[in-house]
Amino acid sequence: MKVYLDTIGCRLNQAEIEQIARQFRLAGHEIVPSASEADLAVVNTCTVTSEAAADSRAAIRRANRLGVEQIIATGCWATLEPDKTAELPGVTRVVPNPEKDSLAADLLGLPGEFFDLEPLARQPLPGLRTRTRAFIKVQDGCNNACTFCITTLARGDSRSRPVEAVLADVKSALDGGTQEIVLTGVHLGAWGQDFTPSQRLADLVSALLARTAPPRLRLSSLEPWDLDAEFFGLWSNPHLCRHLHLPLQSGSAAVLRRMARKTSPEAFAALVRRARAAIPGVAITTDIITGFPGETEAEFAETLDFVKALEFAGGHVFTYSARPGTPAARMKGHIRGDIAKARSARLRAALAESGAAYRRLFIGQTLPVLWESTSQLSDSGWKVEGLTDNYLRVRATATEPRWNRLEAVKLINLDGNGLVGELIT
Ligand code: SF4
């Protein structure tokens, strides 16, 4: 069977669709780059914002328009809106998140352990979703209740994957030539808390670094309240990427309370100071929501000042999107869209400025870059682009294509499109 796979949203969705690809391949099926070639499609949906939910519906309709009559819809939007999902053209099966891990086994009538019988080296998904980095799912669900968050509703309680299962996926990725492993989850920092006796994410990272040899290991988003003092000791290992993505969401203590976030501006700032002291050159990036219900001009100004003071290396700004079923959606004082968007623009400008300042710090330095994309410029010239461990996007020219290679690059300039590097040969 020819299978087309598509995913919208977070790294966890990406990790899951790669796992589904691996299972279909193990069962002898082919993963194709376009729905126009496929007998079956699996679409991993998202509902973190209303836009993401709309993109998910569009992906399903597109697969059907390209000729697929057998579409399996899974993921967060499909989990929370199963009836609406089943009404979309071509959808023959809706698989809620808790059943996603056995989606391929159930469809193919195979026992779940069939896929554990033989290791299969990771192969990047063909087509648009080709990635050098392997996203590895280590945890799912969340026991927190941030009032804006629909993910915790769509993904259920926090649950961790055992060390051995994660190790097997990491080995499969490294066997497939992956240079960078990215650990991901809904609430990554909660890994191990549901075990008896409980464990910490630091235990998993130490085990991975001790028992496998990833050229690079990166951690995806971490909630600020999960990181204890010892956590930063892990960075004595040079294979751990100097990048921490810590969602702030708001720099106003009052807004953080209305969001039910387990942190405060003071605690967050102290954490960032500790991280910078422990990990020289670390990139701290973040997520912020503007226009949260009731957000006053004064509260927004607190957030803007706080963000400027913390000098983030970058981040994402989301304009608040009311998600059905969340406590925040029922709150009073929803902000007019134009006001919220204007606040988002001011925050993005502040993050762009501090991001450029962070990048300028590295001009003149030589850092390893993992090439992720390569395109021909001329008969003898190629444009290559990739990321350093501290999440600097670098482009350079080369005499031959380069993909999925870690190479030393001298950072020579910063222009409007980012950092320019020179290959050290
Ligand atoms: S920590 Fe908060 S924002 Fe993150 S998944 Fe859990 S409830 Fe959602």
Tab-separated table of C-alpha atoms and ligand atoms in Angstrom:
chain	number	residue	atom	x	y	z
A	1	MET	CA	0.000	0.000	0.000
A	2	LYS	CA	1.189	3.560	-0.711
A	3	VAL	CA	0.731	5.699	2.368
A	4	TYR	CA	0.815	9.515	2.584
A	5	LEU	CA	1.424	11.074	5.996
A	6	ASP	CA	0.765	14.661	7.012
A	7	THR	CA	1.039	16.457	10.350
A	8	ILE	CA	0.111	19.904	11.639
A	9	GLY	CA	1.376	21.583	14.786
A	10	CYS	CA	3.955	20.615	17.364
A	11	ARG	CA	7.118	18.538	17.446
A	12	LEU	CA	5.226	15.809	19.292
A	13	ASN	CA	2.874	15.437	16.340
A	14	GLN	CA	5.951	15.262	14.099
A	15	ALA	CA	7.546	12.593	16.287
A	16	GLU	CA	4.328	10.549	16.246
A	17	ILE	CA	3.887	10.712	12.466
A	18	GLU	CA	7.526	9.553	12.063
A	19	GLN	CA	6.767	6.620	14.367
A	20	ILE	CA	3.677	5.759	12.291
A	21	ALA	CA	5.844	5.932	9.119
A	22	ARG	CA	8.335	3.528	10.652
A	23	GLN	CA	5.541	1.078	11.534
A	24	PHE	CA	4.020	1.131	8.033
A	25	ARG	CA	7.497	0.574	6.546
A	26	LEU	CA	8.153	-2.332	8.941
A	27	ALA	CA	4.892	-3.868	7.727
A	28	GLY	CA	6.134	-3.594	4.129
A	29	HIS	CA	4.221	-0.505	2.982
A	30	GLU	CA	5.645	2.490	1.119
A	31	ILE	CA	5.568	6.079	2.388
A	32	VAL	CA	4.973	8.421	-0.568
A	33	PRO	CA	5.740	12.176	-0.708
A	34	SER	CA	2.388	13.241	-2.158
A	35	ALA	CA	-1.261	12.368	-1.587
A	36	SER	CA	-1.716	12.136	-5.353
A	37	GLU	CA	0.284	8.870	-5.301
A	38	ALA	CA	-1.361	7.418	-2.176
A	39	ASP	CA	-3.917	4.683	-1.439
A	40	LEU	CA	-4.251	5.805	2.160
A	41	ALA	CA	-3.509	9.005	4.080
A	42	VAL	CA	-2.997	9.655	7.781
A	43	VAL	CA	-3.400	13.266	8.938
A	44	ASN	CA	-2.195	14.169	12.450
A	45	THR	CA	-4.305	17.194	13.381
A	46	CYS	CA	-3.774	20.120	15.794
A	47	THR	CA	-6.123	22.493	17.627
A	48	VAL	CA	-3.767	24.669	19.695
A	49	THR	CA	-5.233	27.707	17.895
A	50	SER	CA	-8.271	28.175	15.643
A	51	GLU	CA	-5.827	28.631	12.732
A	52	ALA	CA	-4.201	25.262	13.441
A	53	ALA	CA	-7.612	23.595	13.515
A	54	ALA	CA	-8.447	25.200	10.154
A	55	ASP	CA	-5.093	24.036	8.704
A	56	SER	CA	-5.912	20.497	9.863
A	57	ARG	CA	-9.258	20.484	8.066
A	58	ALA	CA	-7.568	21.920	4.970
A	59	ALA	CA	-4.947	19.148	5.001
A	60	ILE	CA	-7.686	16.494	5.073
A	61	ARG	CA	-9.648	18.152	2.248
A	62	ARG	CA	-6.429	18.524	0.208
A	63	ALA	CA	-5.597	14.816	0.531
A	64	ASN	CA	-9.113	13.944	-0.614
A	65	ARG	CA	-8.982	16.437	-3.497
A	66	LEU	CA	-5.734	14.747	-4.616
A	67	GLY	CA	-7.589	11.447	-4.851
A	68	VAL	CA	-7.297	9.694	-1.474
A	69	GLU	CA	-10.562	7.975	-0.522
A	70	GLN	CA	-9.226	6.376	2.670
A	71	ILE	CA	-8.160	9.038	5.168
A	72	ILE	CA	-7.400	8.365	8.828
A	73	ALA	CA	-7.633	11.493	10.948
A	74	THR	CA	-5.936	11.556	14.329
A	75	GLY	CA	-4.407	14.159	16.650
A	76	CYS	CA	-5.821	16.867	18.912
A	77	TRP	CA	-8.509	18.407	16.688
A	78	ALA	CA	-9.847	14.989	15.661
A	79	THR	CA	-9.805	13.879	19.331
A	80	LEU	CA	-11.899	16.850	20.499
A	81	GLU	CA	-14.170	17.059	17.405
A	82	PRO	CA	-14.653	13.429	16.273
A	83	ASP	CA	-18.067	13.997	14.662
A	84	LYS	CA	-16.992	17.037	12.639
A	85	THR	CA	-13.842	15.136	11.616
A	86	ALA	CA	-15.836	12.101	10.445
A	87	GLU	CA	-17.959	14.393	8.236
A	88	LEU	CA	-14.939	15.599	6.231
A	89	PRO	CA	-14.569	14.146	2.706
A	90	GLY	CA	-12.588	10.896	2.527
A	91	VAL	CA	-12.353	10.334	6.286
A	92	THR	CA	-12.926	6.624	6.932
A	93	ARG	CA	-11.554	6.455	10.470
A	94	VAL	CA	-11.077	8.888	13.396
A	95	VAL	CA	-8.376	7.738	15.844
A	96	PRO	CA	-8.298	9.694	19.145
A	97	ASN	CA	-4.929	10.517	20.723
A	98	PRO	CA	-4.967	7.699	23.336
A	99	GLU	CA	-5.216	5.143	20.464
A	100	LYS	CA	-2.677	6.836	18.170
A	101	ASP	CA	0.265	4.608	19.197
A	102	SER	CA	-1.621	1.546	17.906
A	103	LEU	CA	-3.081	3.235	14.791
A	104	ALA	CA	-0.953	1.241	12.290
A	105	ALA	CA	-1.262	-2.058	14.193
A	106	ASP	CA	-5.063	-1.739	14.437
A	107	LEU	CA	-5.430	-0.773	10.777
A	108	LEU	CA	-3.167	-3.589	9.559
A	109	GLY	CA	-4.519	-6.151	12.038
A	110	LEU	CA	-1.070	-6.721	13.519
A	111	PRO	CA	-0.131	-7.269	17.177
A	112	GLY	CA	1.507	-4.176	18.669
A	113	GLU	CA	4.721	-6.036	19.496
A	114	PHE	CA	5.150	-6.808	15.759
A	115	PHE	CA	6.874	-3.424	15.454
A	116	ASP	CA	9.354	-4.168	18.236
A	117	LEU	CA	10.641	-7.341	16.583
A	118	GLU	CA	13.311	-5.736	14.457
A	119	PRO	CA	14.987	-2.333	14.642
A	120	LEU	CA	14.479	-0.252	11.514
A	121	ALA	CA	16.827	2.662	10.890
A	122	ARG	CA	14.956	5.951	10.773
A	123	GLN	CA	14.287	7.361	7.323
A	124	PRO	CA	13.148	11.013	7.071
A	125	LEU	CA	9.615	11.411	5.759
A	126	PRO	CA	9.664	12.022	2.005
A	127	GLY	CA	8.431	15.322	0.560
A	128	LEU	CA	7.729	18.511	2.469
A	129	ARG	CA	8.251	16.993	5.889
A	130	THR	CA	11.834	15.864	5.317
A	131	ARG	CA	13.856	16.662	8.410
A	132	THR	CA	17.420	15.963	9.428
A	133	ARG	CA	16.587	16.060	13.084
A	134	ALA	CA	14.731	13.178	14.690
A	135	PHE	CA	11.960	14.168	17.081
A	136	ILE	CA	11.619	11.462	19.721
A	137	LYS	CA	8.476	11.255	21.830
A	138	VAL	CA	9.336	10.625	25.489
A	139	GLN	CA	6.170	11.845	27.227
A	140	ASP	CA	2.499	12.607	26.486
A	141	GLY	CA	-0.346	14.472	28.213
A	142	CYS	CA	-0.199	17.023	31.009
A	143	ASN	CA	-1.467	17.311	34.589
A	144	ASN	CA	-1.294	21.104	34.631
A	145	ALA	CA	-4.324	23.259	33.903
A	146	CYS	CA	-3.165	26.454	32.246
A	147	THR	CA	-6.465	28.183	31.605
A	148	PHE	CA	-5.844	28.945	27.902
A	149	CYS	CA	-4.599	25.473	27.037
A	150	ILE	CA	-6.576	22.980	24.994
A	151	THR	CA	-3.668	20.539	24.659
A	152	THR	CA	-4.118	19.303	28.189
A	153	LEU	CA	-7.764	18.517	27.274
A	154	ALA	CA	-6.854	16.781	23.993
A	155	ARG	CA	-3.919	14.778	25.306
A	156	GLY	CA	-5.113	13.658	28.761
A	157	ASP	CA	-3.021	12.971	31.857
A	158	SER	CA	0.773	12.987	31.823
A	159	ARG	CA	2.397	9.638	31.006
A	160	SER	CA	6.040	8.842	30.329
A	161	ARG	CA	7.623	6.342	27.939
A	162	PRO	CA	10.079	3.928	29.585
A	163	VAL	CA	13.817	4.607	29.168
A	164	GLU	CA	14.322	1.414	27.107
A	165	ALA	CA	11.596	2.388	24.604
A	166	VAL	CA	13.126	5.850	24.182
A	167	LEU	CA	16.611	4.328	23.850
A	168	ALA	CA	15.357	2.027	21.068
A	169	ASP	CA	13.939	4.985	19.113
A	170	VAL	CA	17.136	6.982	19.593
A	171	LYS	CA	19.228	4.026	18.364
A	172	SER	CA	16.910	3.610	15.366
A	173	ALA	CA	17.408	7.273	14.506
A	174	LEU	CA	21.187	7.131	14.934
A	175	ASP	CA	21.310	3.943	12.813
A	176	GLY	CA	19.509	5.962	10.156
A	177	GLY	CA	22.295	8.549	10.161
A	178	THR	CA	20.546	11.203	12.274
A	179	GLN	CA	22.952	13.786	13.661
A	180	GLU	CA	20.533	15.451	16.077
A	181	ILE	CA	17.997	13.932	18.460
A	182	VAL	CA	15.240	16.211	19.788
A	183	LEU	CA	13.374	14.973	22.869
A	184	THR	CA	9.756	16.041	22.853
A	185	GLY	CA	6.512	15.710	24.779
A	186	VAL	CA	3.481	17.729	25.819
A	187	HIS	CA	5.018	18.435	29.236
A	188	LEU	CA	8.561	17.186	28.735
A	189	GLY	CA	9.743	18.266	32.175
A	190	ALA	CA	7.210	15.914	33.792
A	191	TRP	CA	8.960	12.846	32.360
A	192	GLY	CA	9.320	10.123	34.978
A	193	GLN	CA	7.026	11.701	37.592
A	194	ASP	CA	4.400	8.985	36.942
A	195	PHE	CA	6.875	6.145	37.570
A	196	THR	CA	7.220	4.347	40.913
A	197	PRO	CA	9.705	5.293	42.198
A	198	SER	CA	9.461	8.568	40.306
A	199	GLN	CA	12.291	9.737	38.068
A	200	ARG	CA	13.285	13.106	36.573
A	201	LEU	CA	13.934	14.236	33.016
A	202	ALA	CA	17.587	14.668	34.055
A	203	ASP	CA	17.739	10.886	34.668
A	204	LEU	CA	16.525	10.192	31.135
A	205	VAL	CA	18.945	12.679	29.551
A	206	SER	CA	21.861	11.228	31.555
A	207	ALA	CA	20.905	7.696	30.468
A	208	LEU	CA	20.683	8.709	26.802
A	209	LEU	CA	24.038	10.497	26.878
A	210	ALA	CA	25.681	7.566	28.674
A	211	ARG	CA	24.202	4.718	26.611
A	212	THR	CA	23.998	6.223	23.126
A	213	ALA	CA	26.247	8.665	21.276
A	214	PRO	CA	24.122	11.319	19.596
A	215	PRO	CA	26.335	13.979	18.004
A	216	ARG	CA	23.670	16.356	19.312
A	217	LEU	CA	20.876	16.026	21.829
A	218	ARG	CA	18.318	18.845	22.017
A	219	LEU	CA	15.468	19.337	24.474
A	220	SER	CA	12.260	20.879	23.214
A	221	SER	CA	9.977	23.133	25.236
A	222	LEU	CA	10.363	22.963	29.050
A	223	GLU	CA	7.972	24.491	31.580
A	224	PRO	CA	9.975	26.831	33.820
A	225	TRP	CA	8.763	25.346	37.093
A	226	ASP	CA	10.212	21.894	36.315
A	227	LEU	CA	13.896	22.785	36.316
A	228	ASP	CA	15.732	22.249	39.609
A	229	ALA	CA	19.228	23.499	40.408
A	230	GLU	CA	21.050	20.293	39.361
A	231	PHE	CA	19.330	20.235	35.986
A	232	PHE	CA	21.858	22.613	34.426
A	233	GLY	CA	24.704	20.325	35.506
A	234	LEU	CA	23.753	18.145	32.517
A	235	TRP	CA	25.401	20.684	30.231
A	236	SER	CA	28.836	19.523	31.286
A	237	ASN	CA	28.273	17.112	28.384
A	238	PRO	CA	29.154	18.936	25.114
A	239	HIS	CA	26.632	16.903	23.091
A	240	LEU	CA	23.715	18.603	24.851
A	241	CYS	CA	22.579	21.598	22.780
A	242	ARG	CA	22.923	24.989	24.499
A	243	HIS	CA	19.291	25.889	23.880
A	244	LEU	CA	16.439	26.204	26.366
A	245	HIS	CA	12.923	26.973	25.149
A	246	LEU	CA	11.088	28.227	28.240
A	247	PRO	CA	7.470	29.398	27.634
A	248	LEU	CA	6.888	32.599	29.608
A	249	GLN	CA	3.396	33.303	28.219
A	250	SER	CA	3.185	36.628	30.112
A	251	GLY	CA	5.517	38.946	32.018
A	252	SER	CA	2.690	40.203	34.220
A	253	ALA	CA	2.203	38.445	37.568
A	254	ALA	CA	-1.546	39.151	37.467
A	255	VAL	CA	-1.941	37.657	33.981
A	256	LEU	CA	0.158	34.615	34.948
A	257	ARG	CA	-2.230	34.041	37.874
A	258	ARG	CA	-5.260	34.237	35.550
A	259	MET	CA	-3.460	31.779	33.256
A	260	ALA	CA	-2.859	29.454	36.257
A	261	ARG	CA	0.819	29.313	35.341
A	262	LYS	CA	3.014	27.892	38.121
A	263	THR	CA	5.594	30.635	37.854
A	264	SER	CA	6.065	34.363	38.437
A	265	PRO	CA	8.155	36.991	36.637
A	266	GLU	CA	10.661	36.926	39.522
A	267	ALA	CA	10.984	33.121	39.531
A	268	PHE	CA	11.311	33.065	35.739
A	269	ALA	CA	14.016	35.755	35.727
A	270	ALA	CA	15.942	33.905	38.455
A	271	LEU	CA	15.781	30.682	36.431
A	272	VAL	CA	17.139	32.452	33.343
A	273	ARG	CA	20.004	33.922	35.404
A	274	ARG	CA	20.875	30.443	36.733
A	275	ALA	CA	20.795	28.948	33.227
A	276	ARG	CA	23.046	31.665	31.799
A	277	ALA	CA	25.500	31.242	34.662
A	278	ALA	CA	25.636	27.468	34.187
A	279	ILE	CA	25.644	27.256	30.371
A	280	PRO	CA	27.897	29.849	28.646
A	281	GLY	CA	26.376	31.126	25.400
A	282	VAL	CA	23.037	29.396	26.008
A	283	ALA	CA	20.129	30.491	23.784
A	284	ILE	CA	16.984	31.155	25.817
A	285	THR	CA	13.896	31.316	23.642
A	286	THR	CA	10.270	31.604	24.688
A	287	ASP	CA	6.542	31.674	23.886
A	288	ILE	CA	4.246	34.572	24.789
A	289	ILE	CA	0.506	35.023	24.476
A	290	THR	CA	-0.859	38.538	23.961
A	291	GLY	CA	-4.446	39.652	24.385
A	292	PHE	CA	-5.229	37.159	27.145
A	293	PRO	CA	-8.713	37.937	28.570
A	294	GLY	CA	-8.602	41.004	30.775
A	295	GLU	CA	-5.035	41.985	29.751
A	296	THR	CA	-4.842	45.716	30.455
A	297	GLU	CA	-2.479	48.163	28.751
A	298	ALA	CA	-0.517	48.266	32.021
A	299	GLU	CA	-0.238	44.459	32.177
A	300	PHE	CA	0.883	44.363	28.551
A	301	ALA	CA	3.482	47.057	29.291
A	302	GLU	CA	4.793	44.875	32.150
A	303	THR	CA	5.187	41.985	29.690
A	304	LEU	CA	6.926	44.139	27.087
A	305	ASP	CA	9.357	45.589	29.663
A	306	PHE	CA	10.031	42.137	31.113
A	307	VAL	CA	10.732	40.635	27.682
A	308	LYS	CA	13.105	43.484	26.818
A	309	ALA	CA	14.905	43.061	30.154
A	310	LEU	CA	15.426	39.300	29.683
A	311	GLU	CA	17.040	39.693	26.213
A	312	PHE	CA	15.728	36.466	24.754
A	313	ALA	CA	17.522	34.881	21.778
A	314	GLY	CA	14.155	34.581	20.066
A	315	GLY	CA	10.629	33.354	20.534
A	316	HIS	CA	7.088	32.917	19.293
A	317	VAL	CA	4.286	35.370	19.974
A	318	PHE	CA	0.739	34.057	19.816
A	319	THR	CA	-2.306	36.283	19.763
A	320	TYR	CA	-4.719	34.734	22.253
A	321	SER	CA	-7.132	32.302	20.542
A	322	ALA	CA	-10.156	31.259	22.611
A	323	ARG	CA	-10.292	27.449	22.569
A	324	PRO	CA	-13.670	25.803	23.271
A	325	GLY	CA	-13.767	24.025	26.625
A	326	THR	CA	-10.911	25.996	28.229
A	327	PRO	CA	-11.532	28.109	31.376
A	328	ALA	CA	-10.063	31.207	29.687
A	329	ALA	CA	-12.644	31.018	26.905
A	330	ARG	CA	-15.325	31.554	29.567
A	331	MET	CA	-13.519	34.519	31.159
A	332	LYS	CA	-14.765	38.105	30.815
A	333	GLY	CA	-12.804	40.921	29.184
A	334	HIS	CA	-11.814	39.407	25.849
A	335	ILE	CA	-9.496	41.815	23.996
A	336	ARG	CA	-10.430	43.241	20.581
A	337	GLY	CA	-8.486	41.446	17.807
A	338	ASP	CA	-6.833	44.608	16.436
A	339	ILE	CA	-5.559	45.573	19.897
A	340	ALA	CA	-4.213	42.062	20.560
A	341	LYS	CA	-2.545	41.948	17.143
A	342	ALA	CA	-0.916	45.342	17.708
A	343	ARG	CA	0.455	44.073	21.030
A	344	SER	CA	1.784	40.943	19.274
A	345	ALA	CA	3.574	43.113	16.704
A	346	ARG	CA	5.296	45.165	19.422
A	347	LEU	CA	6.438	42.008	21.211
A	348	ARG	CA	7.698	40.452	17.989
A	349	ALA	CA	9.720	43.600	17.316
A	350	ALA	CA	11.254	43.395	20.808
A	351	LEU	CA	12.137	39.716	20.337
A	352	ALA	CA	13.579	40.402	16.876
A	353	GLU	CA	15.817	43.100	18.367
A	354	SER	CA	17.111	40.963	21.260
A	355	GLY	CA	17.478	38.026	18.877
A	356	ALA	CA	19.683	40.056	16.533
A	357	ALA	CA	21.772	41.226	19.504
A	358	TYR	CA	22.230	37.602	20.587
A	359	ARG	CA	23.314	36.569	17.064
A	360	ARG	CA	25.814	39.428	16.861
A	361	LEU	CA	27.610	37.978	19.916
A	362	PHE	CA	28.779	35.027	17.797
A	363	ILE	CA	30.211	36.859	14.793
A	364	GLY	CA	33.859	35.857	14.441
A	365	GLN	CA	33.331	32.560	16.274
A	366	THR	CA	33.550	29.101	14.650
A	367	LEU	CA	30.683	26.761	15.552
A	368	PRO	CA	29.467	23.379	14.281
A	369	VAL	CA	26.434	23.721	11.973
A	370	LEU	CA	24.072	20.872	11.038
A	371	TRP	CA	23.099	21.468	7.405
A	372	GLU	CA	19.337	21.024	6.950
A	373	SER	CA	18.674	22.337	3.470
A	374	THR	CA	20.706	22.761	0.330
A	375	SER	CA	19.797	24.397	-2.990
A	376	GLN	CA	21.721	24.966	-6.216
A	377	LEU	CA	22.748	28.558	-6.904
A	378	SER	CA	24.759	27.995	-10.088
A	379	ASP	CA	26.628	25.209	-11.902
A	380	SER	CA	29.294	25.163	-9.233
A	381	GLY	CA	27.611	26.839	-6.306
A	382	TRP	CA	25.236	25.626	-3.627
A	383	LYS	CA	23.424	27.508	-0.867
A	384	VAL	CA	23.392	25.523	2.344
A	385	GLU	CA	21.471	26.358	5.519
A	386	GLY	CA	21.458	24.872	8.978
A	387	LEU	CA	21.472	25.316	12.747
A	388	THR	CA	24.152	25.576	15.423
A	389	ASP	CA	23.625	23.850	18.791
A	390	ASN	CA	22.534	27.198	20.275
A	391	TYR	CA	19.829	27.514	17.604
A	392	LEU	CA	21.524	30.048	15.340
A	393	ARG	CA	20.297	29.691	11.768
A	394	VAL	CA	23.300	29.988	9.448
A	395	ARG	CA	23.600	30.027	5.685
A	396	ALA	CA	26.709	29.635	3.561
A	397	THR	CA	27.751	28.791	0.035
A	398	ALA	CA	29.483	25.549	-0.903
A	399	THR	CA	30.872	23.878	-3.987
A	400	GLU	CA	28.724	20.799	-3.434
A	401	PRO	CA	25.360	20.004	-1.817
A	402	ARG	CA	25.469	19.397	1.930
A	403	TRP	CA	22.657	17.845	3.931
A	404	ASN	CA	22.625	16.258	7.361
A	405	ARG	CA	26.342	16.968	7.922
A	406	LEU	CA	27.788	18.623	11.014
A	407	GLU	CA	30.588	20.950	9.954
A	408	ALA	CA	32.688	23.724	11.465
A	409	VAL	CA	31.623	27.147	10.182
A	410	LYS	CA	33.103	30.573	10.869
A	411	LEU	CA	30.317	33.100	11.460
A	412	ILE	CA	31.318	36.183	9.504
A	413	ASN	CA	28.307	38.430	9.157
A	414	LEU	CA	24.706	39.163	10.137
A	415	ASP	CA	22.353	40.544	7.496
A	416	GLY	CA	18.618	40.921	7.219
A	417	ASN	CA	18.273	37.184	6.507
A	418	GLY	CA	20.341	36.010	9.431
A	419	LEU	CA	23.868	34.819	10.004
A	420	VAL	CA	26.274	34.225	7.130
A	421	GLY	CA	29.002	31.657	7.593
A	422	GLU	CA	32.132	30.400	5.888
A	423	LEU	CA	32.896	26.700	5.711
A	424	ILE	CA	36.149	25.765	7.468
A	425	THR	CA	37.618	23.076	5.171
B	1	SF4	S1	1.856	23.002	30.975
B	1	SF4	FE1	0.096	24.284	30.607
B	1	SF4	S2	0.384	25.026	28.504
B	1	SF4	FE2	1.713	23.274	28.768
B	1	SF4	S3	0.504	21.544	27.994
B	1	SF4	FE3	0.228	21.674	30.216
B	1	SF4	S4	-1.633	22.865	30.513
B	1	SF4	FE4	-0.918	23.196	28.406
